[in-house]
PDB file of C-alpha atoms in Angstrom:
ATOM      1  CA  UNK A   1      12.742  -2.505  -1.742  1.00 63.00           C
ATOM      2  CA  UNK A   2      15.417  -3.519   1.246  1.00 75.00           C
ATOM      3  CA  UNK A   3      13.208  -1.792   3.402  1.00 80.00           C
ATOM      4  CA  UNK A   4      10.474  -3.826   2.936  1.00 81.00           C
ATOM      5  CA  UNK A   5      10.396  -6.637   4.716  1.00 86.00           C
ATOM      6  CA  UNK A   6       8.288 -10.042   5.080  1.00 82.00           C
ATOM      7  CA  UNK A   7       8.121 -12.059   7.987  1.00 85.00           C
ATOM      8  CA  UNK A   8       8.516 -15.601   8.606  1.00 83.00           C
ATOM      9  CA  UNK A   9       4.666 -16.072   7.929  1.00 81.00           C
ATOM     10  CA  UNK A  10       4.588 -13.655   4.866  1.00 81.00           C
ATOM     11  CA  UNK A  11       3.554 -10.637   6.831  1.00 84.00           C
ATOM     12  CA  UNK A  12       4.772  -7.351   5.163  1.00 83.00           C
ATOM     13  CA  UNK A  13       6.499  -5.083   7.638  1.00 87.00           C
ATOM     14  CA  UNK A  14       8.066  -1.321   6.596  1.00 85.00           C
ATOM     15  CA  UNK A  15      11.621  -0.881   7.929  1.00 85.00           C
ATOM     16  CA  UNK A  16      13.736   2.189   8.591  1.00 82.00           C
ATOM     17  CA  UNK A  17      12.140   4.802  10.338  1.00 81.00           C
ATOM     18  CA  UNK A  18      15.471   6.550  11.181  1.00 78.00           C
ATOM     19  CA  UNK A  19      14.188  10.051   9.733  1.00 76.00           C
ATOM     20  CA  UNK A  20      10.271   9.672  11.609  1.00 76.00           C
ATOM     21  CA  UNK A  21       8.996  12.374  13.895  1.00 75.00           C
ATOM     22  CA  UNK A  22       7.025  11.789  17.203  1.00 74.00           C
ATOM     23  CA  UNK A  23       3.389  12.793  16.657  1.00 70.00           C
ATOM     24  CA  UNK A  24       1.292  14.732  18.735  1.00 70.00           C
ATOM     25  CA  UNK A  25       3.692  16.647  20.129  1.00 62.00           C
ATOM     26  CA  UNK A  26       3.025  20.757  19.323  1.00 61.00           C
ATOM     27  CA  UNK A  27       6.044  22.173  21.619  1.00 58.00           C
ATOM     28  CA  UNK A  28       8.754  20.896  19.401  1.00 70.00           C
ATOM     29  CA  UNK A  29       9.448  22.711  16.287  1.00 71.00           C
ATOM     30  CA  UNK A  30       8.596  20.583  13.150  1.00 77.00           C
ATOM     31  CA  UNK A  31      11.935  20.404  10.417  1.00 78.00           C
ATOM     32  CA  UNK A  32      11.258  19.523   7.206  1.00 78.00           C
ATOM     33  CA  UNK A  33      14.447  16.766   7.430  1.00 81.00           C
ATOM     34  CA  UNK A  34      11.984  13.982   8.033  1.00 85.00           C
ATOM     35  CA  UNK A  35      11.432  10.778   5.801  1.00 90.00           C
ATOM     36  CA  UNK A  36      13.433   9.355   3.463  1.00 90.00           C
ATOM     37  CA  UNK A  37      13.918  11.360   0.618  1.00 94.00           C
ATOM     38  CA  UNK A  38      12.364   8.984  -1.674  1.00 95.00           C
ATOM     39  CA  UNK A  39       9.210   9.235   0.222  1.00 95.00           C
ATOM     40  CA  UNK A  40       9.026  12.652   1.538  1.00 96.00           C
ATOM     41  CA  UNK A  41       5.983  14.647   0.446  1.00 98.00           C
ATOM     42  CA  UNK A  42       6.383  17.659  -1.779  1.00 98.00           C
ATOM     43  CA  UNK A  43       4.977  20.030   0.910  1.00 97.00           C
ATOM     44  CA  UNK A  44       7.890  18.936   2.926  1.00 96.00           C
ATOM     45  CA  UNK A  45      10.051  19.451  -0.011  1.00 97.00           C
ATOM     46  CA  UNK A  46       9.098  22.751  -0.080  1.00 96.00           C
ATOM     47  CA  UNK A  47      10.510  24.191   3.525  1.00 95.00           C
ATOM     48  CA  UNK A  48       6.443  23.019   5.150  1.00 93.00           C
ATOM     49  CA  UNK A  49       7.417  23.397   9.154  1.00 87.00           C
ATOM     50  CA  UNK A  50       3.185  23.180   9.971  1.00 88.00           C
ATOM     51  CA  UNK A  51       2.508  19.363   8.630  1.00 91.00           C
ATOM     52  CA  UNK A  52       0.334  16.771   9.028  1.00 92.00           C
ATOM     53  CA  UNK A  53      -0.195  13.090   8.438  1.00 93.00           C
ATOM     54  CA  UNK A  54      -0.842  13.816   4.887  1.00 97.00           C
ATOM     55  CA  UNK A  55       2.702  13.565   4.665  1.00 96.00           C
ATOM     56  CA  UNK A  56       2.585   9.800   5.543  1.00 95.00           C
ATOM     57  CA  UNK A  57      -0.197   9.611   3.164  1.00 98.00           C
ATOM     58  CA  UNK A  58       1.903  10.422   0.546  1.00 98.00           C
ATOM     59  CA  UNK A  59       4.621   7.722   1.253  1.00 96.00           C
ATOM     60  CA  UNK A  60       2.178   4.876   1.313  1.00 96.00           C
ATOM     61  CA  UNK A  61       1.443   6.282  -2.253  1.00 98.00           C
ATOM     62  CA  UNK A  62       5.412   6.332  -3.069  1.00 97.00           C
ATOM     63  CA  UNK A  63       5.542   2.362  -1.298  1.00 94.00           C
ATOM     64  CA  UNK A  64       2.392   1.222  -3.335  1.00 96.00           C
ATOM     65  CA  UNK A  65       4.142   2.622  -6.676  1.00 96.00           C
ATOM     66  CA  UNK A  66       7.212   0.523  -5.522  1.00 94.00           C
ATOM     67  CA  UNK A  67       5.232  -2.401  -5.232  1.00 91.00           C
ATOM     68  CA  UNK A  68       3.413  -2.163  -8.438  1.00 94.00           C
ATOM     69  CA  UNK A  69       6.274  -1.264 -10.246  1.00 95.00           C
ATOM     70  CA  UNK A  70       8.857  -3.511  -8.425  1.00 93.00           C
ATOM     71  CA  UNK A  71      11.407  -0.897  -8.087  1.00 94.00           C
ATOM     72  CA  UNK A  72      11.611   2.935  -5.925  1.00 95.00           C
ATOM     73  CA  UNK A  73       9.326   5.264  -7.803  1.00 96.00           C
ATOM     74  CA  UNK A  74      10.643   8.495  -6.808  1.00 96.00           C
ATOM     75  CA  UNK A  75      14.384   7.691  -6.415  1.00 97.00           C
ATOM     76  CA  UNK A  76      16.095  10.947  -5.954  1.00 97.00           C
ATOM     77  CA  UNK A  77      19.459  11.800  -5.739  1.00 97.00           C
ATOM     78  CA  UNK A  78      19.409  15.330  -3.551  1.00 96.00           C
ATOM     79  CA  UNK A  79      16.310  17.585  -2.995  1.00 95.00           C
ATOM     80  CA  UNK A  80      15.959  19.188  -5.920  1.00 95.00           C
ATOM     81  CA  UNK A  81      16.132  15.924  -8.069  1.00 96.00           C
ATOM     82  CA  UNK A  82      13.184  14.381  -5.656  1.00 97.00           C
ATOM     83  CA  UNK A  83      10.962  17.679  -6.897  1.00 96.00           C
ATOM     84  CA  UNK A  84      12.232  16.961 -10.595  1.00 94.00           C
ATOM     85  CA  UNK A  85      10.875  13.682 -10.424  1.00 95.00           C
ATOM     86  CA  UNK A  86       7.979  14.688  -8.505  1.00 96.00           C
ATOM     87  CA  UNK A  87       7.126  17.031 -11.178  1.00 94.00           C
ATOM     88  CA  UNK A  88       7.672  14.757 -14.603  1.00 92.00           C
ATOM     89  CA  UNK A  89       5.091  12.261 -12.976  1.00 94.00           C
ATOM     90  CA  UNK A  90       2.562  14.801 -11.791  1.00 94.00           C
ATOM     91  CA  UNK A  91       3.394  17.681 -13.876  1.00 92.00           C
ATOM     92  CA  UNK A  92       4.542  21.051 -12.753  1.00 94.00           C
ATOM     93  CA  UNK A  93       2.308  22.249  -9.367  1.00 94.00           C
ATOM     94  CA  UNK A  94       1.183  25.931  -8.991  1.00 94.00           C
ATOM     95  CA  UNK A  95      -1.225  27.259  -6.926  1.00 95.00           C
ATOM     96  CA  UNK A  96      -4.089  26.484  -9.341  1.00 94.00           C
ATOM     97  CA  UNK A  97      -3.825  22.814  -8.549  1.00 92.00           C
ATOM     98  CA  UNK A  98      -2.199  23.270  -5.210  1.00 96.00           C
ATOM     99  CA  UNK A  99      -3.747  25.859  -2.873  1.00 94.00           C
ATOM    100  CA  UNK A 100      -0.906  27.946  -1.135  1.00 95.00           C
ATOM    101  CA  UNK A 101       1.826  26.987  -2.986  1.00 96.00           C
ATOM    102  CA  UNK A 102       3.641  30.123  -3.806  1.00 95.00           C
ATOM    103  CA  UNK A 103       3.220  31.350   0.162  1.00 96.00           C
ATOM    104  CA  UNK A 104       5.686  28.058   1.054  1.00 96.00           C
ATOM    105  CA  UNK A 105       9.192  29.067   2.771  1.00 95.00           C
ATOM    106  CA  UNK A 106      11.628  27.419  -0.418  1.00 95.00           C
ATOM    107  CA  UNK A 107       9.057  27.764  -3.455  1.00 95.00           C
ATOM    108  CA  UNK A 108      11.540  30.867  -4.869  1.00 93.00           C
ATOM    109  CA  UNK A 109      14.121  29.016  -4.266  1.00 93.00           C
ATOM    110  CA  UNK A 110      13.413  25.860  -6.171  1.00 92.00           C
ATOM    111  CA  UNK A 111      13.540  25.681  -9.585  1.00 89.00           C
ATOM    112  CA  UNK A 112      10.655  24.318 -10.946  1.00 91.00           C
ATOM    113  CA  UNK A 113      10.968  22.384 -14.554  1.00 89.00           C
ATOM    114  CA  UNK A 114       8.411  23.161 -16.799  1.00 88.00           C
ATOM    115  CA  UNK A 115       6.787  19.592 -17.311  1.00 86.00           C
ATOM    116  CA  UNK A 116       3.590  18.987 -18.251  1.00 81.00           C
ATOM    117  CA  UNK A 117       0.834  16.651 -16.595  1.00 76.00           C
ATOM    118  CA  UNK A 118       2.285  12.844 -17.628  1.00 68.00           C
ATOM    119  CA  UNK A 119      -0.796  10.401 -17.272  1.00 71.00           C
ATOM    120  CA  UNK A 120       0.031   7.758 -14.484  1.00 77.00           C
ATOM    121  CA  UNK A 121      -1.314   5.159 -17.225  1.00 82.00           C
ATOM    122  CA  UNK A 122       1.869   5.975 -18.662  1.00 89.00           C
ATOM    123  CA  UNK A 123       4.298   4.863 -15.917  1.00 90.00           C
ATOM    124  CA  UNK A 124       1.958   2.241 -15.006  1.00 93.00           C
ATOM    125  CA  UNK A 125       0.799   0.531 -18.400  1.00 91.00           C
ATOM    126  CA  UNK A 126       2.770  -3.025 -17.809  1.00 91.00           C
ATOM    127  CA  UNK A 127       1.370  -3.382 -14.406  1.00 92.00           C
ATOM    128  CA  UNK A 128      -2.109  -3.359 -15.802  1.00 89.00           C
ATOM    129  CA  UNK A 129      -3.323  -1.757 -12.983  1.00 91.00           C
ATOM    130  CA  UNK A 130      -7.410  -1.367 -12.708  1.00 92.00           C
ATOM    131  CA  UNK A 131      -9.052   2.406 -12.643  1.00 93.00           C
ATOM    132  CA  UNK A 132      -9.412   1.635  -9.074  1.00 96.00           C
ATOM    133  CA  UNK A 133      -6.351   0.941  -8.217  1.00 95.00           C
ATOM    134  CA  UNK A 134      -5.330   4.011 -10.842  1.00 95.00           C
ATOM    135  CA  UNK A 135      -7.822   5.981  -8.647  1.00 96.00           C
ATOM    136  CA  UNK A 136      -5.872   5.182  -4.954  1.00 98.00           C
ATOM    137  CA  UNK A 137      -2.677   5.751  -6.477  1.00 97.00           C
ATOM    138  CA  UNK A 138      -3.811   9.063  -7.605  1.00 96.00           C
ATOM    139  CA  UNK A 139      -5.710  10.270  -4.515  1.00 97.00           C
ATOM    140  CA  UNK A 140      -2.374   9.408  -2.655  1.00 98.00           C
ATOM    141  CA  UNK A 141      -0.048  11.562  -4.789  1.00 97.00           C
ATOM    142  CA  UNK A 142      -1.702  14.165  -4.798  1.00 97.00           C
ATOM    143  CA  UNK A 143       0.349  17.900  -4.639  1.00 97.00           C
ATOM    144  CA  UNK A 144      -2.394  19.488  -1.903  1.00 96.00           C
ATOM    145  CA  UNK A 145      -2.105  17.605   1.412  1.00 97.00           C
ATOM    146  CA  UNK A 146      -5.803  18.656   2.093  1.00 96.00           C
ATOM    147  CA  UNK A 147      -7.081  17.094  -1.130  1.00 97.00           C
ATOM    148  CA  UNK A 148      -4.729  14.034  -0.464  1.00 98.00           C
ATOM    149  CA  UNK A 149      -6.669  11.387   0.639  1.00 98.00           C
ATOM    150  CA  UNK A 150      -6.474  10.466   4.405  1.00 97.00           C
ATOM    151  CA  UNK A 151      -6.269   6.893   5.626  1.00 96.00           C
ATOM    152  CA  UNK A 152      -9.946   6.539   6.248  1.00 96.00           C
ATOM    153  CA  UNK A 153     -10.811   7.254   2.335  1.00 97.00           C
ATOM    154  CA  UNK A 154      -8.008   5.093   1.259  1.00 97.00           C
ATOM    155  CA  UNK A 155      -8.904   2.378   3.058  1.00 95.00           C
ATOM    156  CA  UNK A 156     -12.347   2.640   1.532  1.00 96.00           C
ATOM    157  CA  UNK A 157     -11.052   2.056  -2.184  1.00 96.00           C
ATOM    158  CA  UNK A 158     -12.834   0.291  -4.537  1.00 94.00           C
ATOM    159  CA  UNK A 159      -9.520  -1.058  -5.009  1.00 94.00           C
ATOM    160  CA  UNK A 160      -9.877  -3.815  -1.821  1.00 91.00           C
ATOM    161  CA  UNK A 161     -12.500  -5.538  -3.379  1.00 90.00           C
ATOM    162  CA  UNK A 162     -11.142  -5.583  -6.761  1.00 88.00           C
ATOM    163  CA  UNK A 163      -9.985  -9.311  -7.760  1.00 84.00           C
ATOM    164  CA  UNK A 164      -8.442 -11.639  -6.828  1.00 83.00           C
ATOM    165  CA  UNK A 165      -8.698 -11.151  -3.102  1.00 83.00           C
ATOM    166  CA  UNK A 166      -6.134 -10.336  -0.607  1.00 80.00           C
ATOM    167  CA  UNK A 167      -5.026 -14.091   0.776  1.00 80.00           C
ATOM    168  CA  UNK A 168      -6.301 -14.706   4.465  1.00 82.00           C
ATOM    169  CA  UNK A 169      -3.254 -14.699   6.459  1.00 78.00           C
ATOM    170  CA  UNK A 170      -3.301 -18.751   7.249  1.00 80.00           C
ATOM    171  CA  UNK A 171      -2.365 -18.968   3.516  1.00 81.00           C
ATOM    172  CA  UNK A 172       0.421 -16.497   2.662  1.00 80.00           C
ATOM    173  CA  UNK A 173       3.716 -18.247   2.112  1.00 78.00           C
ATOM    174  CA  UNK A 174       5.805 -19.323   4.644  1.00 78.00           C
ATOM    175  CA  UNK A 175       9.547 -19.910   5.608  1.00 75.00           C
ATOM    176  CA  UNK A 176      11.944 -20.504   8.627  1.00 72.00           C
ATOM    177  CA  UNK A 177      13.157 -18.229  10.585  1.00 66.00           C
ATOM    178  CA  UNK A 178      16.467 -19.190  11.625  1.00 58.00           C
ATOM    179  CA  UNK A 179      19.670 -18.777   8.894  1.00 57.00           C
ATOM    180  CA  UNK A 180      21.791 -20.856  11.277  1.00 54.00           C
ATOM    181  CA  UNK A 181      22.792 -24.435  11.223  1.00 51.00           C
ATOM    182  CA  UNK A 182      21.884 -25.082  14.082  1.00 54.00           C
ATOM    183  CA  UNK A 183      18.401 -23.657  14.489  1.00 56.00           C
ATOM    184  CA  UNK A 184      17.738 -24.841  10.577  1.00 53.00           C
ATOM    185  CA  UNK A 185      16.080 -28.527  11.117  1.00 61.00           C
ATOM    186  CA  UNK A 186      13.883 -26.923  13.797  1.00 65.00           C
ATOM    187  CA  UNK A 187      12.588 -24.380  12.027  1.00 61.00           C
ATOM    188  CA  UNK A 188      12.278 -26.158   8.705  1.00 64.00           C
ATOM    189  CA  UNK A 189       9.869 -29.247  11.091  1.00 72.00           C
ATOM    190  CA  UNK A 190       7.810 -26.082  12.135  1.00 70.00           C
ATOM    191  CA  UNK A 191       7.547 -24.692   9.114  1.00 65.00           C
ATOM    192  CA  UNK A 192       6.132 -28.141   7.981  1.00 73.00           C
ATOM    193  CA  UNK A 193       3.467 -27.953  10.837  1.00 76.00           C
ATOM    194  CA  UNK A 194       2.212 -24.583   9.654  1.00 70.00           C
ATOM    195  CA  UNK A 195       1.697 -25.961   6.439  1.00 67.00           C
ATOM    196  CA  UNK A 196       0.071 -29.161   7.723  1.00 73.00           C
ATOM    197  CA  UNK A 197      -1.942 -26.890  10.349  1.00 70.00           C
ATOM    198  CA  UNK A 198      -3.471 -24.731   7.671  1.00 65.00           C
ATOM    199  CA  UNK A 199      -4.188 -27.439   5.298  1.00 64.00           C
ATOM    200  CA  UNK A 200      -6.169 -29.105   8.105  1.00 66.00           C
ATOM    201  CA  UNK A 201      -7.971 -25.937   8.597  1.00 58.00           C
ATOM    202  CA  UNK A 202      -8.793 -25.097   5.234  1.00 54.00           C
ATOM    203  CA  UNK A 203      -9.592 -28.465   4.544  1.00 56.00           C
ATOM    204  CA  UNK A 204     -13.295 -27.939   5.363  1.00 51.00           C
ATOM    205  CA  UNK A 205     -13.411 -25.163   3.295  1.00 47.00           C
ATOM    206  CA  UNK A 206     -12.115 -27.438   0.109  1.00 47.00           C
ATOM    207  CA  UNK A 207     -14.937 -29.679   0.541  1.00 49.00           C
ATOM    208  CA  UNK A 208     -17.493 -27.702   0.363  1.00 45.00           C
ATOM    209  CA  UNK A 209     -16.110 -26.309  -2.354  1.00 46.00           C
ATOM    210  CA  UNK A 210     -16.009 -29.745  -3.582  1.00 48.00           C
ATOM    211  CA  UNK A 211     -19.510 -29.782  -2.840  1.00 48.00           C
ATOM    212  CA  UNK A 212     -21.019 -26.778  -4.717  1.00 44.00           C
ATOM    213  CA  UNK A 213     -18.581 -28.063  -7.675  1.00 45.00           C
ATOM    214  CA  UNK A 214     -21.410 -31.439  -7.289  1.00 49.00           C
ATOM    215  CA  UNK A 215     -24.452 -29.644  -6.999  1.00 47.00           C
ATOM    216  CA  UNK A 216     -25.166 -28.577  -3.639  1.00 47.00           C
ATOM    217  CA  UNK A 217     -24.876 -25.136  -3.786  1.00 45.00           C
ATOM    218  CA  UNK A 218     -23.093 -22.754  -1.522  1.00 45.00           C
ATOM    219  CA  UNK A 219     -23.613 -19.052  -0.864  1.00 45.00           C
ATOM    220  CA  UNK A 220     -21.088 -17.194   0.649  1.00 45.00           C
ATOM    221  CA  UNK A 221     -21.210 -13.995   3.116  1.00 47.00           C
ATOM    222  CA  UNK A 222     -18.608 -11.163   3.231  1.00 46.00           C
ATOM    223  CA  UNK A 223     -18.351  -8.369   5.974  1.00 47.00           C
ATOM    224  CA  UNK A 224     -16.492  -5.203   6.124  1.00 45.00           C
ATOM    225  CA  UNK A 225     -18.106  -2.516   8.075  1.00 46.00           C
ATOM    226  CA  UNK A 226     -21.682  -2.181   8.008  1.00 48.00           C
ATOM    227  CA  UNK A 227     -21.049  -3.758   3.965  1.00 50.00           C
ATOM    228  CA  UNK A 228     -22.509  -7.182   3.465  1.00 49.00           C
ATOM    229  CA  UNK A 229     -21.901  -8.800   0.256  1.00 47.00           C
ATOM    230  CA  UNK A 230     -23.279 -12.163  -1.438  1.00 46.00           C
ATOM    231  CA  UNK A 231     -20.955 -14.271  -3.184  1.00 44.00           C
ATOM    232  CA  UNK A 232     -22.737 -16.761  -5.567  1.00 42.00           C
ATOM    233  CA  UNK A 233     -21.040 -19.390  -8.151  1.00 38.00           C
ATOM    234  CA  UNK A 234     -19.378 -16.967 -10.107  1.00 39.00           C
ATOM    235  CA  UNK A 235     -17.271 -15.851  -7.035  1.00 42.00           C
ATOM    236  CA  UNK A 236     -15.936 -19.038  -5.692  1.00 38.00           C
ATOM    237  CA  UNK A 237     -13.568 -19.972  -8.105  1.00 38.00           C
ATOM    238  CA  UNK A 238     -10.959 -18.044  -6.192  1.00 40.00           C
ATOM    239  CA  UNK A 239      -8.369 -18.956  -4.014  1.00 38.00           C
ATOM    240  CA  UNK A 240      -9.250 -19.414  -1.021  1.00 39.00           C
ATOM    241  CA  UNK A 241      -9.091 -16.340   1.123  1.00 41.00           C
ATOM    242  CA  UNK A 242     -10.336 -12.718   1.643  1.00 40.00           C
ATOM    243  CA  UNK A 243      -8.945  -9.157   2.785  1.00 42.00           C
ATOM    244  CA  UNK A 244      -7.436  -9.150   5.977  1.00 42.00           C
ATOM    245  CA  UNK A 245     -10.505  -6.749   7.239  1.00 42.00           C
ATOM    246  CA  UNK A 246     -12.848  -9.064   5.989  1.00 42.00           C
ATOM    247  CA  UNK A 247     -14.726 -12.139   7.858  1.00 40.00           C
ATOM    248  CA  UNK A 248     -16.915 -14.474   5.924  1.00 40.00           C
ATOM    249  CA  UNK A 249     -19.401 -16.843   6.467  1.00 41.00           C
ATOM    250  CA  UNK A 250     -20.404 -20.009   5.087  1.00 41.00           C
ATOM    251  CA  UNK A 251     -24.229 -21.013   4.873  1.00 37.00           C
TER     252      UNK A 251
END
């Protein structure tokens, strides 16, 4: 988890991109020493020198494991550990359920462990996770890189409108920056105006909230896309706050 960071206003940020590639870039011979071995996709694994973004796909589906879980899903100690694990979560690949597997440059030279397919429900039961989120997960770690999903059909998941909603960034916790002494009152009185600030802004929000909790009724409007939804009592007793890609309405 060290190298996942949170900002002073509780924005996630991924660190360490010692072992990243440029993109885009056909003249230079592709290596498969790239990404951390924790996160580096099984075609990679294999000796793959012809790659593609599904490789990155595959490490948002390692760093959304880690998240659930709380703890590095994949944490291998050398290569062929990393394909050990790989294969005791997913099962052992062959070119049934991964398309050109055999024709990759180090597939006799692994040694594949004969494990079969362990449901993800499995390694995933305490975190209660909902079959769409079960379904992201799964289209992300996925052997094939071509029936991985890509970032559009990830970021269409069911999953980002499961609930509770993502919190709109004016609400995610806070702290100061500084660690010093010496910048540590300042940033402590700022941090108390952010808090003030979105109070003040979400105030209006409360009351009418307030409102509908009298009587008067309120209907609220989600965007995402060409999507419009309807939100009617049911919905609002959330927190207040939607995804990120989302804008809302009140009416």
């Amino acid at each position: 988890m060290s190298n996942l960071l949170l900002t002073s206003k509780g924005i996630l940020k991924i660190a360490d991109f010692g072992l990243a590639r440029k993109f885009g870039t056909p003249s230079k011979p592709m290596t498969p020493k790239v990404v951390t071995l924790w996160y580096r996709a099984p075609e990679v694994l294999f000796g793959e020198k012809v790659y593609t973004t599904a490789i990155d796909m595959w490490s948002v589906g390692c760093i959304f494991g880690e998240l659930l879980l709380t703890q590095p899903l994949l944490p291998g100690k050398i290569e062929q550990h990393q394909i050990e694990l790989i294969c005791k979560l997913l099962g052992t690949p062959n070119d049934r359920i991964w398309s050109g597997l055999s024709s990759l440059p180090l597939f006799k030279a692994i040694t594949l462990p004969a494990v079969p397919y362990e449901d993800f429900h499995k390694r995933f039961e305490r975190c209660k996770l909902t079959e769409n989120a079960m379904a992201l997960l799964k289209g992300l770690l996925t052997y094939g890189p071509r029936a991985r999903l890509d970032v559009k059909s990830a970021l269409d998941s069911q999953w980002f409108w499961d609930r509770p909603p993502a919190s709109a960034p004016i609400l995610l916790p806070t702290f100061p920056e500084g660690r010093n002494e010496g910048a540590y009152d300042s940033n402590v009185k700022a941090y108390q105006r952010r808090k003030e600030e979105r109070q003040q802004e979400f105030g209006g929000i409360r009351g009418l909230r307030n409102n509908f909790a009298e009587g008067k009724g309120m209907v609220v409007e989600r965007r995402i896309g060409s999507k419009r939804f309807r939100d009617d009592e049911s919905d609002l007793n959330l927190e207040l706050g939607e995804p990120p890609v989302q804008h809302f309405r009140l009416s």
